[in-house]
PDB file of C-alpha atoms in Angstrom:
ATOM      1  CA  MET U  11       0.000   0.000   0.000  1.00 76.00           C
ATOM      2  CA  VAL U  12       2.876   2.367   0.830  1.00 80.00           C
ATOM      3  CA  ASN U  13       4.503   1.748  -2.548  1.00 82.00           C
ATOM      4  CA  PHE U  14       1.176   2.291  -4.307  1.00 85.00           C
ATOM      5  CA  LEU U  15       0.591   5.651  -2.588  1.00 87.00           C
ATOM      6  CA  GLN U  16       4.160   6.742  -3.287  1.00 86.00           C
ATOM      7  CA  ASN U  17       3.813   5.866  -6.971  1.00 85.00           C
ATOM      8  CA  LEU U  18       0.443   7.632  -7.031  1.00 89.00           C
ATOM      9  CA  ILE U  19       1.952  10.868  -5.695  1.00 89.00           C
ATOM     10  CA  ALA U  20       4.842  10.588  -8.152  1.00 88.00           C
ATOM     11  CA  GLY U  21       2.367  10.024 -10.989  1.00 89.00           C
ATOM     12  CA  VAL U  22       0.286  13.056 -10.010  1.00 92.00           C
ATOM     13  CA  SER U  23       3.412  15.241  -9.871  1.00 91.00           C
ATOM     14  CA  ILE U  24       4.630  14.049 -13.263  1.00 90.00           C
ATOM     15  CA  GLY U  25       1.100  14.464 -14.574  1.00 91.00           C
ATOM     16  CA  SER U  26       1.209  18.045 -13.281  1.00 92.00           C
ATOM     17  CA  ILE U  27       4.145  18.683 -15.621  1.00 92.00           C
ATOM     18  CA  TYR U  28       2.200  17.247 -18.557  1.00 91.00           C
ATOM     19  CA  ALA U  29      -0.831  19.310 -17.553  1.00 92.00           C
ATOM     20  CA  LEU U  30       1.200  22.533 -17.372  1.00 93.00           C
ATOM     21  CA  VAL U  31       2.694  21.841 -20.798  1.00 92.00           C
ATOM     22  CA  GLY U  32      -0.776  21.149 -22.159  1.00 89.00           C
ATOM     23  CA  LEU U  33      -2.168  24.336 -20.575  1.00 90.00           C
ATOM     24  CA  GLY U  34       0.437  26.550 -22.209  1.00 89.00           C
ATOM     25  CA  PHE U  35       0.003  24.789 -25.532  1.00 86.00           C
ATOM     26  CA  ILE U  36      -3.794  24.905 -25.597  1.00 86.00           C
ATOM     27  CA  PHE U  37      -3.874  28.508 -24.338  1.00 85.00           C
ATOM     28  CA  MET U  38      -2.350  29.660 -27.613  1.00 85.00           C
ATOM     29  CA  VAL U  39      -4.516  27.330 -29.706  1.00 82.00           C
ATOM     30  CA  ASN U  40      -7.697  28.663 -28.093  1.00 79.00           C
ATOM     31  CA  GLY U  41      -6.548  32.278 -28.116  1.00 78.00           C
ATOM     32  CA  ILE U  42      -5.204  32.823 -31.624  1.00 79.00           C
ATOM     33  CA  GLY U  43      -5.653  29.464 -33.332  1.00 77.00           C
ATOM     34  CA  ILE U  44      -1.923  28.757 -33.697  1.00 80.00           C
ATOM     35  CA  VAL U  45      -0.390  25.346 -33.003  1.00 81.00           C
ATOM     36  CA  ASN U  46       3.000  26.274 -31.564  1.00 86.00           C
ATOM     37  CA  MET U  47       5.401  23.403 -32.208  1.00 87.00           C
ATOM     38  CA  ALA U  48       8.166  25.423 -30.504  1.00 89.00           C
ATOM     39  CA  HIS U  49       6.404  25.401 -27.118  1.00 90.00           C
ATOM     40  CA  GLY U  50       8.819  22.787 -25.784  1.00 89.00           C
ATOM     41  CA  GLU U  51      11.822  24.917 -26.712  1.00 91.00           C
ATOM     42  CA  ILE U  52      10.358  27.910 -24.872  1.00 93.00           C
ATOM     43  CA  LEU U  53      10.021  25.573 -21.877  1.00 93.00           C
ATOM     44  CA  MET U  54      13.700  24.702 -22.318  1.00 92.00           C
ATOM     45  CA  LEU U  55      14.591  28.405 -22.510  1.00 92.00           C
ATOM     46  CA  GLY U  56      12.925  29.049 -19.152  1.00 92.00           C
ATOM     47  CA  GLY U  57      15.020  26.312 -17.575  1.00 91.00           C
ATOM     48  CA  PHE U  58      18.277  27.586 -19.059  1.00 91.00           C
ATOM     49  CA  LEU U  59      17.557  31.190 -18.049  1.00 93.00           C
ATOM     50  CA  ALA U  60      16.957  30.039 -14.467  1.00 93.00           C
ATOM     51  CA  VAL U  61      20.228  28.068 -14.509  1.00 91.00           C
ATOM     52  CA  THR U  62      22.077  31.086 -15.903  1.00 90.00           C
ATOM     53  CA  PHE U  63      20.827  33.415 -13.190  1.00 92.00           C
ATOM     54  CA  THR U  64      21.315  30.958 -10.312  1.00 91.00           C
ATOM     55  CA  THR U  65      24.502  29.086 -11.217  1.00 85.00           C
ATOM     56  CA  MET U  66      26.430  31.376 -13.551  1.00 82.00           C
ATOM     57  CA  LEU U  67      25.481  34.801 -12.187  1.00 85.00           C
ATOM     58  CA  GLU U  68      24.921  33.482  -8.626  1.00 87.00           C
ATOM     59  CA  LEU U  69      21.829  35.567  -7.997  1.00 90.00           C
ATOM     60  CA  PRO U  70      19.392  34.671  -5.183  1.00 91.00           C
ATOM     61  CA  LEU U  71      17.205  31.714  -6.134  1.00 90.00           C
ATOM     62  CA  ILE U  72      13.780  33.356  -6.000  1.00 91.00           C
ATOM     63  CA  LEU U  73      15.054  36.431  -7.851  1.00 93.00           C
ATOM     64  CA  SER U  74      16.549  34.142 -10.507  1.00 92.00           C
ATOM     65  CA  TYR U  75      13.212  32.382 -10.980  1.00 93.00           C
ATOM     66  CA  ILE U  76      11.393  35.703 -11.330  1.00 93.00           C
ATOM     67  CA  LEU U  77      13.950  36.994 -13.832  1.00 95.00           C
ATOM     68  CA  ALA U  78      13.682  33.766 -15.819  1.00 94.00           C
ATOM     69  CA  LEU U  79       9.905  34.159 -16.032  1.00 94.00           C
ATOM     70  CA  LEU U  80      10.286  37.799 -17.063  1.00 95.00           C
ATOM     71  CA  GLY U  81      12.811  36.678 -19.674  1.00 94.00           C
ATOM     72  CA  THR U  82      10.353  34.210 -21.210  1.00 95.00           C
ATOM     73  CA  ALA U  83       7.662  36.926 -21.170  1.00 95.00           C
ATOM     74  CA  VAL U  84       9.911  39.339 -23.067  1.00 95.00           C
ATOM     75  CA  PHE U  85      10.934  36.569 -25.438  1.00 94.00           C
ATOM     76  CA  GLY U  86       7.266  35.761 -26.023  1.00 93.00           C
ATOM     77  CA  TYR U  87       6.492  39.385 -26.854  1.00 93.00           C
ATOM     78  CA  ILE U  88       9.338  39.478 -29.388  1.00 92.00           C
ATOM     79  CA  LEU U  89       8.185  36.166 -30.895  1.00 90.00           C
ATOM     80  CA  ASN U  90       4.680  37.551 -31.217  1.00 90.00           C
ATOM     81  CA  LEU U  91       5.897  40.503 -33.282  1.00 90.00           C
ATOM     82  CA  ALA U  92       8.383  38.536 -35.369  1.00 88.00           C
ATOM     83  CA  VAL U  93       6.697  35.167 -35.879  1.00 86.00           C
ATOM     84  CA  PHE U  94       3.212  34.572 -34.482  1.00 84.00           C
ATOM     85  CA  LYS U  95       1.460  37.782 -35.453  1.00 81.00           C
ATOM     86  CA  PRO U  96       2.229  37.318 -39.208  1.00 82.00           C
ATOM     87  CA  MET U  97       1.061  33.669 -38.931  1.00 80.00           C
ATOM     88  CA  ILE U  98      -2.517  34.470 -37.855  1.00 75.00           C
ATOM     89  CA  ASN U  99      -5.131  33.253 -40.391  1.00 74.00           C
ATOM     90  CA  LYS U 100      -2.461  31.348 -42.309  1.00 79.00           C
ATOM     91  CA  PRO U 101      -3.123  27.663 -43.203  1.00 81.00           C
ATOM     92  CA  LEU U 102      -2.539  25.256 -40.312  1.00 77.00           C
ATOM     93  CA  PHE U 103       0.188  23.358 -42.164  1.00 81.00           C
ATOM     94  CA  THR U 104       2.096  26.586 -42.874  1.00 84.00           C
ATOM     95  CA  VAL U 105       1.956  27.602 -39.209  1.00 83.00           C
ATOM     96  CA  MET U 106       3.119  24.178 -38.005  1.00 84.00           C
ATOM     97  CA  ILE U 107       6.077  24.178 -40.400  1.00 87.00           C
ATOM     98  CA  ALA U 108       7.052  27.725 -39.374  1.00 87.00           C
ATOM     99  CA  THR U 109       6.927  26.957 -35.646  1.00 88.00           C
ATOM    100  CA  LEU U 110       8.713  23.626 -36.193  1.00 88.00           C
ATOM    101  CA  GLY U 111      11.495  25.579 -37.884  1.00 88.00           C
ATOM    102  CA  LEU U 112      11.509  27.966 -34.925  1.00 88.00           C
ATOM    103  CA  SER U 113      11.929  25.027 -32.535  1.00 89.00           C
ATOM    104  CA  MET U 114      14.980  23.825 -34.493  1.00 88.00           C
ATOM    105  CA  VAL U 115      16.507  27.300 -34.410  1.00 89.00           C
ATOM    106  CA  LEU U 116      15.970  27.580 -30.640  1.00 88.00           C
ATOM    107  CA  GLN U 117      17.484  24.149 -30.047  1.00 86.00           C
ATOM    108  CA  CYS U 118      20.510  25.112 -32.138  1.00 86.00           C
ATOM    109  CA  VAL U 119      20.976  28.389 -30.267  1.00 85.00           C
ATOM    110  CA  ALA U 120      20.623  26.663 -26.893  1.00 84.00           C
ATOM    111  CA  GLY U 121      23.068  23.992 -28.003  1.00 80.00           C
ATOM    112  CA  ASN U 122      25.703  26.612 -28.756  1.00 83.00           C
ATOM    113  CA  LEU U 123      25.093  28.767 -25.680  1.00 81.00           C
ATOM    114  CA  TRP U 124      24.534  26.184 -22.945  1.00 79.00           C
ATOM    115  CA  ALA U 125      24.518  22.559 -24.066  1.00 65.00           C
ATOM    116  CA  ASN U 126      28.306  22.278 -24.355  1.00 67.00           C
ATOM    117  CA  LYS U 127      28.220  22.111 -20.556  1.00 65.00           C
ATOM    118  CA  GLY U 128      25.975  19.032 -20.679  1.00 70.00           C
ATOM    119  CA  ALA U 129      22.860  18.576 -18.570  1.00 78.00           C
ATOM    120  CA  MET U 130      22.802  21.342 -15.973  1.00 83.00           C
ATOM    121  CA  GLU U 131      21.358  21.078 -12.486  1.00 84.00           C
ATOM    122  CA  LEU U 132      18.840  23.679 -11.357  1.00 88.00           C
ATOM    123  CA  PRO U 133      18.524  24.229  -7.595  1.00 88.00           C
ATOM    124  CA  SER U 134      15.056  23.841  -6.119  1.00 86.00           C
ATOM    125  CA  PRO U 135      13.512  26.597  -3.969  1.00 84.00           C
ATOM    126  CA  VAL U 136      12.305  23.897  -1.555  1.00 84.00           C
ATOM    127  CA  GLY U 137      15.597  22.011  -1.485  1.00 79.00           C
ATOM    128  CA  ASN U 138      16.026  18.262  -1.751  1.00 80.00           C
ATOM    129  CA  GLY U 139      14.064  17.453   1.380  1.00 81.00           C
ATOM    130  CA  VAL U 140      11.271  14.906   1.615  1.00 83.00           C
ATOM    131  CA  LEU U 141       8.034  14.606   3.553  1.00 82.00           C
ATOM    132  CA  ASN U 142       7.484  11.290   5.295  1.00 83.00           C
ATOM    133  CA  ILE U 143       3.840  10.477   5.999  1.00 82.00           C
ATOM    134  CA  GLY U 144       3.343   6.992   7.399  1.00 78.00           C
ATOM    135  CA  GLY U 145       6.229   5.630   5.373  1.00 80.00           C
ATOM    136  CA  VAL U 146       5.157   7.394   2.170  1.00 82.00           C
ATOM    137  CA  VAL U 147       8.150   9.509   1.133  1.00 83.00           C
ATOM    138  CA  ILE U 148       7.261  12.556  -0.974  1.00 84.00           C
ATOM    139  CA  ARG U 149       9.806  14.996  -2.362  1.00 87.00           C
ATOM    140  CA  TYR U 150       9.028  18.641  -1.652  1.00 89.00           C
ATOM    141  CA  GLN U 151       9.624  19.376  -5.338  1.00 89.00           C
ATOM    142  CA  TYR U 152       6.721  17.053  -6.215  1.00 89.00           C
ATOM    143  CA  LEU U 153       4.457  18.981  -3.864  1.00 90.00           C
ATOM    144  CA  LEU U 154       5.659  22.231  -5.424  1.00 91.00           C
ATOM    145  CA  LEU U 155       4.707  20.924  -8.870  1.00 92.00           C
ATOM    146  CA  ILE U 156       1.204  20.019  -7.757  1.00 92.00           C
ATOM    147  CA  ALA U 157       0.771  23.354  -5.945  1.00 93.00           C
ATOM    148  CA  SER U 158       2.011  25.258  -9.009  1.00 93.00           C
ATOM    149  CA  LEU U 159      -0.563  23.546 -11.218  1.00 93.00           C
ATOM    150  CA  ILE U 160      -3.323  24.532  -8.784  1.00 93.00           C
ATOM    151  CA  VAL U 161      -2.102  28.147  -8.674  1.00 93.00           C
ATOM    152  CA  VAL U 162      -1.933  28.364 -12.485  1.00 92.00           C
ATOM    153  CA  LEU U 163      -5.466  26.973 -12.769  1.00 90.00           C
ATOM    154  CA  ILE U 164      -6.801  29.488 -10.246  1.00 89.00           C
ATOM    155  CA  ALA U 165      -4.975  32.335 -12.009  1.00 90.00           C
ATOM    156  CA  LEU U 166      -6.320  31.323 -15.430  1.00 87.00           C
ATOM    157  CA  SER U 167      -9.839  30.958 -14.037  1.00 85.00           C
ATOM    158  CA  PHE U 168      -9.643  34.433 -12.503  1.00 87.00           C
ATOM    159  CA  PHE U 169      -8.174  35.848 -15.713  1.00 86.00           C
ATOM    160  CA  PHE U 170     -10.883  34.437 -17.981  1.00 82.00           C
ATOM    161  CA  ASN U 171     -13.847  35.067 -15.688  1.00 82.00           C
ATOM    162  CA  ARG U 172     -12.959  38.245 -13.786  1.00 84.00           C
ATOM    163  CA  THR U 173     -10.934  40.450 -16.135  1.00 86.00           C
ATOM    164  CA  ILE U 174     -12.023  42.389 -19.211  1.00 87.00           C
ATOM    165  CA  THR U 175      -9.012  41.139 -21.194  1.00 85.00           C
ATOM    166  CA  GLY U 176      -9.817  37.533 -20.303  1.00 82.00           C
ATOM    167  CA  LYS U 177     -13.450  37.897 -21.380  1.00 83.00           C
ATOM    168  CA  GLN U 178     -12.376  39.548 -24.629  1.00 83.00           C
ATOM    169  CA  LEU U 179      -9.941  36.704 -25.224  1.00 81.00           C
ATOM    170  CA  ARG U 180     -12.718  34.154 -24.685  1.00 78.00           C
ATOM    171  CA  ALA U 181     -14.870  36.009 -27.207  1.00 78.00           C
ATOM    172  CA  MET U 182     -12.010  36.120 -29.721  1.00 77.00           C
ATOM    173  CA  SER U 183     -11.384  32.403 -29.342  1.00 72.00           C
ATOM    174  CA  ILE U 184     -15.057  31.702 -30.153  1.00 71.00           C
ATOM    175  CA  ASN U 185     -15.400  34.071 -33.114  1.00 72.00           C
ATOM    176  CA  PRO U 186     -12.436  36.387 -33.940  1.00 69.00           C
ATOM    177  CA  GLY U 187     -14.338  38.253 -36.649  1.00 71.00           C
ATOM    178  CA  VAL U 188     -17.299  39.162 -34.457  1.00 73.00           C
ATOM    179  CA  ALA U 189     -15.017  40.035 -31.525  1.00 72.00           C
ATOM    180  CA  LYS U 190     -13.085  42.440 -33.738  1.00 74.00           C
ATOM    181  CA  LEU U 191     -16.296  44.060 -35.024  1.00 74.00           C
ATOM    182  CA  LEU U 192     -17.432  44.583 -31.440  1.00 72.00           C
ATOM    183  CA  GLY U 193     -14.229  46.455 -30.631  1.00 75.00           C
ATOM    184  CA  ALA U 194     -11.998  43.802 -29.081  1.00 77.00           C
ATOM    185  CA  PRO U 195      -8.318  44.885 -29.373  1.00 83.00           C
ATOM    186  CA  THR U 196      -7.160  41.840 -31.331  1.00 80.00           C
ATOM    187  CA  LYS U 197      -3.514  42.957 -31.551  1.00 83.00           C
ATOM    188  CA  LYS U 198      -3.303  43.368 -27.789  1.00 86.00           C
ATOM    189  CA  LEU U 199      -5.087  40.061 -27.198  1.00 86.00           C
ATOM    190  CA  THR U 200      -2.730  38.253 -29.543  1.00 86.00           C
ATOM    191  CA  ALA U 201       0.280  39.614 -27.644  1.00 90.00           C
ATOM    192  CA  VAL U 202      -1.263  38.676 -24.278  1.00 90.00           C
ATOM    193  CA  THR U 203      -1.961  35.142 -25.500  1.00 90.00           C
ATOM    194  CA  VAL U 204       1.585  34.535 -26.698  1.00 91.00           C
ATOM    195  CA  VAL U 205       3.195  36.084 -23.603  1.00 93.00           C
ATOM    196  CA  VAL U 206       1.033  34.128 -21.131  1.00 93.00           C
ATOM    197  CA  SER U 207       1.635  30.889 -23.037  1.00 92.00           C
ATOM    198  CA  CYS U 208       5.395  31.502 -22.962  1.00 94.00           C
ATOM    199  CA  VAL U 209       5.365  32.309 -19.244  1.00 94.00           C
ATOM    200  CA  ILE U 210       3.517  29.040 -18.505  1.00 94.00           C
ATOM    201  CA  ALA U 211       6.098  27.204 -20.622  1.00 93.00           C
ATOM    202  CA  GLY U 212       8.956  28.938 -18.800  1.00 93.00           C
ATOM    203  CA  LEU U 213       7.452  28.080 -15.416  1.00 94.00           C
ATOM    204  CA  THR U 214       7.158  24.433 -16.469  1.00 93.00           C
ATOM    205  CA  GLY U 215      10.811  24.344 -17.510  1.00 92.00           C
ATOM    206  CA  ILE U 216      11.880  25.870 -14.192  1.00 93.00           C
ATOM    207  CA  LEU U 217       9.851  23.309 -12.227  1.00 92.00           C
ATOM    208  CA  MET U 218      11.204  20.425 -14.305  1.00 90.00           C
ATOM    209  CA  GLY U 219      14.840  21.483 -13.865  1.00 88.00           C
ATOM    210  CA  PRO U 220      15.409  20.243 -10.284  1.00 89.00           C
ATOM    211  CA  ILE U 221      13.994  16.812 -11.207  1.00 87.00           C
ATOM    212  CA  TYR U 222      15.169  16.131 -14.767  1.00 85.00           C
ATOM    213  CA  PHE U 223      18.064  18.631 -15.096  1.00 86.00           C
ATOM    214  CA  VAL U 224      18.142  21.220 -17.882  1.00 88.00           C
ATOM    215  CA  TYR U 225      19.386  20.293 -21.374  1.00 86.00           C
ATOM    216  CA  ALA U 226      18.822  21.400 -24.954  1.00 83.00           C
ATOM    217  CA  THR U 227      16.299  18.712 -25.939  1.00 83.00           C
ATOM    218  CA  MET U 228      14.313  18.629 -22.688  1.00 86.00           C
ATOM    219  CA  GLY U 229      11.324  20.255 -24.376  1.00 84.00           C
ATOM    220  CA  SER U 230      10.922  17.618 -27.091  1.00 83.00           C
ATOM    221  CA  LEU U 231       9.635  14.831 -24.840  1.00 78.00           C
ATOM    222  CA  ALA U 232       7.691  17.276 -22.669  1.00 82.00           C
ATOM    223  CA  ILE U 233       5.754  18.734 -25.609  1.00 85.00           C
ATOM    224  CA  SER U 234       4.881  15.280 -26.921  1.00 83.00           C
ATOM    225  CA  LYS U 235       3.491  14.286 -23.508  1.00 84.00           C
ATOM    226  CA  GLY U 236       1.674  17.617 -23.230  1.00 85.00           C
ATOM    227  CA  PHE U 237       0.147  17.034 -26.642  1.00 85.00           C
ATOM    228  CA  TYR U 238      -0.940  13.561 -25.558  1.00 84.00           C
ATOM    229  CA  ALA U 239      -2.542  15.165 -22.495  1.00 87.00           C
ATOM    230  CA  ILE U 240      -4.694  17.651 -24.415  1.00 88.00           C
ATOM    231  CA  ILE U 241      -5.786  14.979 -26.904  1.00 86.00           C
ATOM    232  CA  LEU U 242      -6.575  12.591 -24.053  1.00 86.00           C
ATOM    233  CA  GLY U 243      -8.500  15.165 -22.042  1.00 85.00           C
ATOM    234  CA  GLY U 244     -10.360  16.701 -24.987  1.00 81.00           C
ATOM    235  CA  PHE U 245      -8.664  19.032 -27.446  1.00 77.00           C
ATOM    236  CA  GLY U 246      -9.457  22.700 -26.898  1.00 72.00           C
ATOM    237  CA  ARG U 247     -10.508  22.417 -23.245  1.00 77.00           C
ATOM    238  CA  ILE U 248      -8.282  23.808 -20.496  1.00 82.00           C
ATOM    239  CA  GLU U 249      -9.750  21.464 -17.895  1.00 85.00           C
ATOM    240  CA  GLY U 250      -9.238  18.626 -20.371  1.00 85.00           C
ATOM    241  CA  ALA U 251      -5.512  19.385 -20.503  1.00 87.00           C
ATOM    242  CA  VAL U 252      -5.340  19.085 -16.716  1.00 90.00           C
ATOM    243  CA  VAL U 253      -7.349  15.866 -16.494  1.00 90.00           C
ATOM    244  CA  GLY U 254      -5.508  14.349 -19.444  1.00 89.00           C
ATOM    245  CA  GLY U 255      -2.107  15.243 -17.988  1.00 90.00           C
ATOM    246  CA  LEU U 256      -2.905  13.813 -14.564  1.00 91.00           C
ATOM    247  CA  VAL U 257      -4.395  10.607 -15.976  1.00 89.00           C
ATOM    248  CA  LEU U 258      -1.428  10.166 -18.294  1.00 89.00           C
ATOM    249  CA  GLY U 259       1.109  10.755 -15.516  1.00 89.00           C
ATOM    250  CA  VAL U 260      -0.555   8.378 -13.049  1.00 89.00           C
ATOM    251  CA  VAL U 261      -1.168   5.549 -15.529  1.00 87.00           C
ATOM    252  CA  GLU U 262       2.310   5.870 -17.012  1.00 86.00           C
ATOM    253  CA  THR U 263       3.953   5.787 -13.568  1.00 87.00           C
ATOM    254  CA  MET U 264       1.876   2.841 -12.361  1.00 87.00           C
ATOM    255  CA  LEU U 265       2.574   0.792 -15.477  1.00 84.00           C
ATOM    256  CA  ALA U 266       6.278   1.592 -15.270  1.00 83.00           C
ATOM    257  CA  ALA U 267       6.341   0.569 -11.585  1.00 84.00           C
ATOM    258  CA  TYR U 268       4.323  -2.623 -11.846  1.00 83.00           C
ATOM    259  CA  VAL U 269       5.004  -3.791 -15.414  1.00 81.00           C
ATOM    260  CA  SER U 270       8.300  -2.458 -16.816  1.00 77.00           C
ATOM    261  CA  PRO U 271      10.081   0.913 -16.680  1.00 76.00           C
ATOM    262  CA  MET U 272      11.743   0.171 -20.041  1.00 77.00           C
ATOM    263  CA  PHE U 273       8.517   0.919 -21.905  1.00 74.00           C
ATOM    264  CA  LYS U 274       7.428   3.943 -19.885  1.00 74.00           C
ATOM    265  CA  ASP U 275       7.189   6.324 -22.858  1.00 73.00           C
ATOM    266  CA  GLY U 276       5.484   3.673 -24.986  1.00 77.00           C
ATOM    267  CA  PHE U 277       2.864   3.247 -22.274  1.00 73.00           C
ATOM    268  CA  ALA U 278       1.900   6.895 -22.662  1.00 73.00           C
ATOM    269  CA  PHE U 279       1.052   6.412 -26.314  1.00 78.00           C
ATOM    270  CA  LEU U 280      -0.751   3.145 -25.555  1.00 80.00           C
ATOM    271  CA  VAL U 281      -2.950   4.826 -22.937  1.00 76.00           C
ATOM    272  CA  VAL U 282      -3.919   7.573 -25.382  1.00 79.00           C
ATOM    273  CA  VAL U 283      -4.836   5.090 -28.107  1.00 84.00           C
ATOM    274  CA  LEU U 284      -6.914   2.882 -25.802  1.00 84.00           C
ATOM    275  CA  ILE U 285      -8.890   5.771 -24.298  1.00 82.00           C
ATOM    276  CA  LEU U 286      -9.472   7.392 -27.696  1.00 83.00           C
ATOM    277  CA  LEU U 287     -10.812   4.091 -29.018  1.00 86.00           C
ATOM    278  CA  ILE U 288     -13.463   4.296 -26.294  1.00 86.00           C
ATOM    279  CA  ARG U 289     -13.977   8.091 -26.393  1.00 83.00           C
ATOM    280  CA  PRO U 290     -12.653   9.578 -29.650  1.00 81.00           C
ATOM    281  CA  GLN U 291     -13.458  13.090 -28.392  1.00 80.00           C
ATOM    282  CA  GLY U 292     -11.304  12.637 -25.267  1.00 79.00           C
ATOM    283  CA  ILE U 293     -12.240  12.262 -21.605  1.00 81.00           C
ATOM    284  CA  LEU U 294     -13.928  15.671 -21.274  1.00 79.00           C
ATOM    285  CA  GLY U 295     -14.438  16.349 -24.977  1.00 70.00           C
ATOM    286  CA  GLN U 296     -17.907  16.869 -26.364  1.00 68.00           C
ATOM    287  CA  THR U 297     -19.298  15.413 -29.538  1.00 61.00           C
ATOM    288  CA  THR U 298     -20.617  17.952 -32.016  1.00 54.00           C
ATOM    289  CA  SER U 299     -23.198  17.558 -34.711  1.00 48.00           C
ATOM    290  CA  GLN U 300     -23.621  19.534 -37.897  1.00 44.00           C
ATOM    291  CA  ARG U 301     -26.768  19.914 -39.983  1.00 49.00           C
ATOM    292  CA  VAL U 302     -26.304  19.455 -43.699  1.00 44.00           C
TER     293      VAL U 302
END
């Protein structure tokens, strides 16, 4: 029972990473209709910025984390002007190819700036301590991951339901043309969408660093699992990204613990396929009908 609970907590924490990746990814899809294939590399950038400020510049840890998040926000604003803004209303395939090219460029830049040092360790703000509850050993970093997911969900809920910008963004995601006719500042909303998505990605990279280290290709696996999460939970739904990420993390961890850790990544794909065979629209997805 102790091992089961410990694996369950580990699965929820790993699922929180997948959920955070899925949240940042789907935020941009819902906001401006762009599938950002470079989301994983922005996640990687957040991790490397945090390492730079903490290890290389030796700044205080919390200040380094804040500066890393600000760095990803500024980077997101620049990306919006240079890449994402011109891509709006372009064909989906064109956008995917453009952002895939962007991901390769970012990986190359990171490889030249940081990766020659190998995988880099990022200190945790909660240290390496553990919480022992009845024999169940839980790393503080795992609890921080779960708490961060809850905070991000609360912040997004407040943003969408309590702020004018959030309500305008919801309207734009439903019908951009009508929202623009009604006076929604689409340029501002586009910038907000990209910046918030990048900040969520940067936060995810920072939280992953103390567990998985920081390296140039860390975003590749994370974005694939995040994509699995939003498909599993129901594409286009923020709550679906969370449910899908948590389910994926728990099932993957349990199968790795009780079947074989060698096929851990393969289990993730298997879970997605099996659930989609039962519910093609995802766990929280809704079927739609169209009159012809």
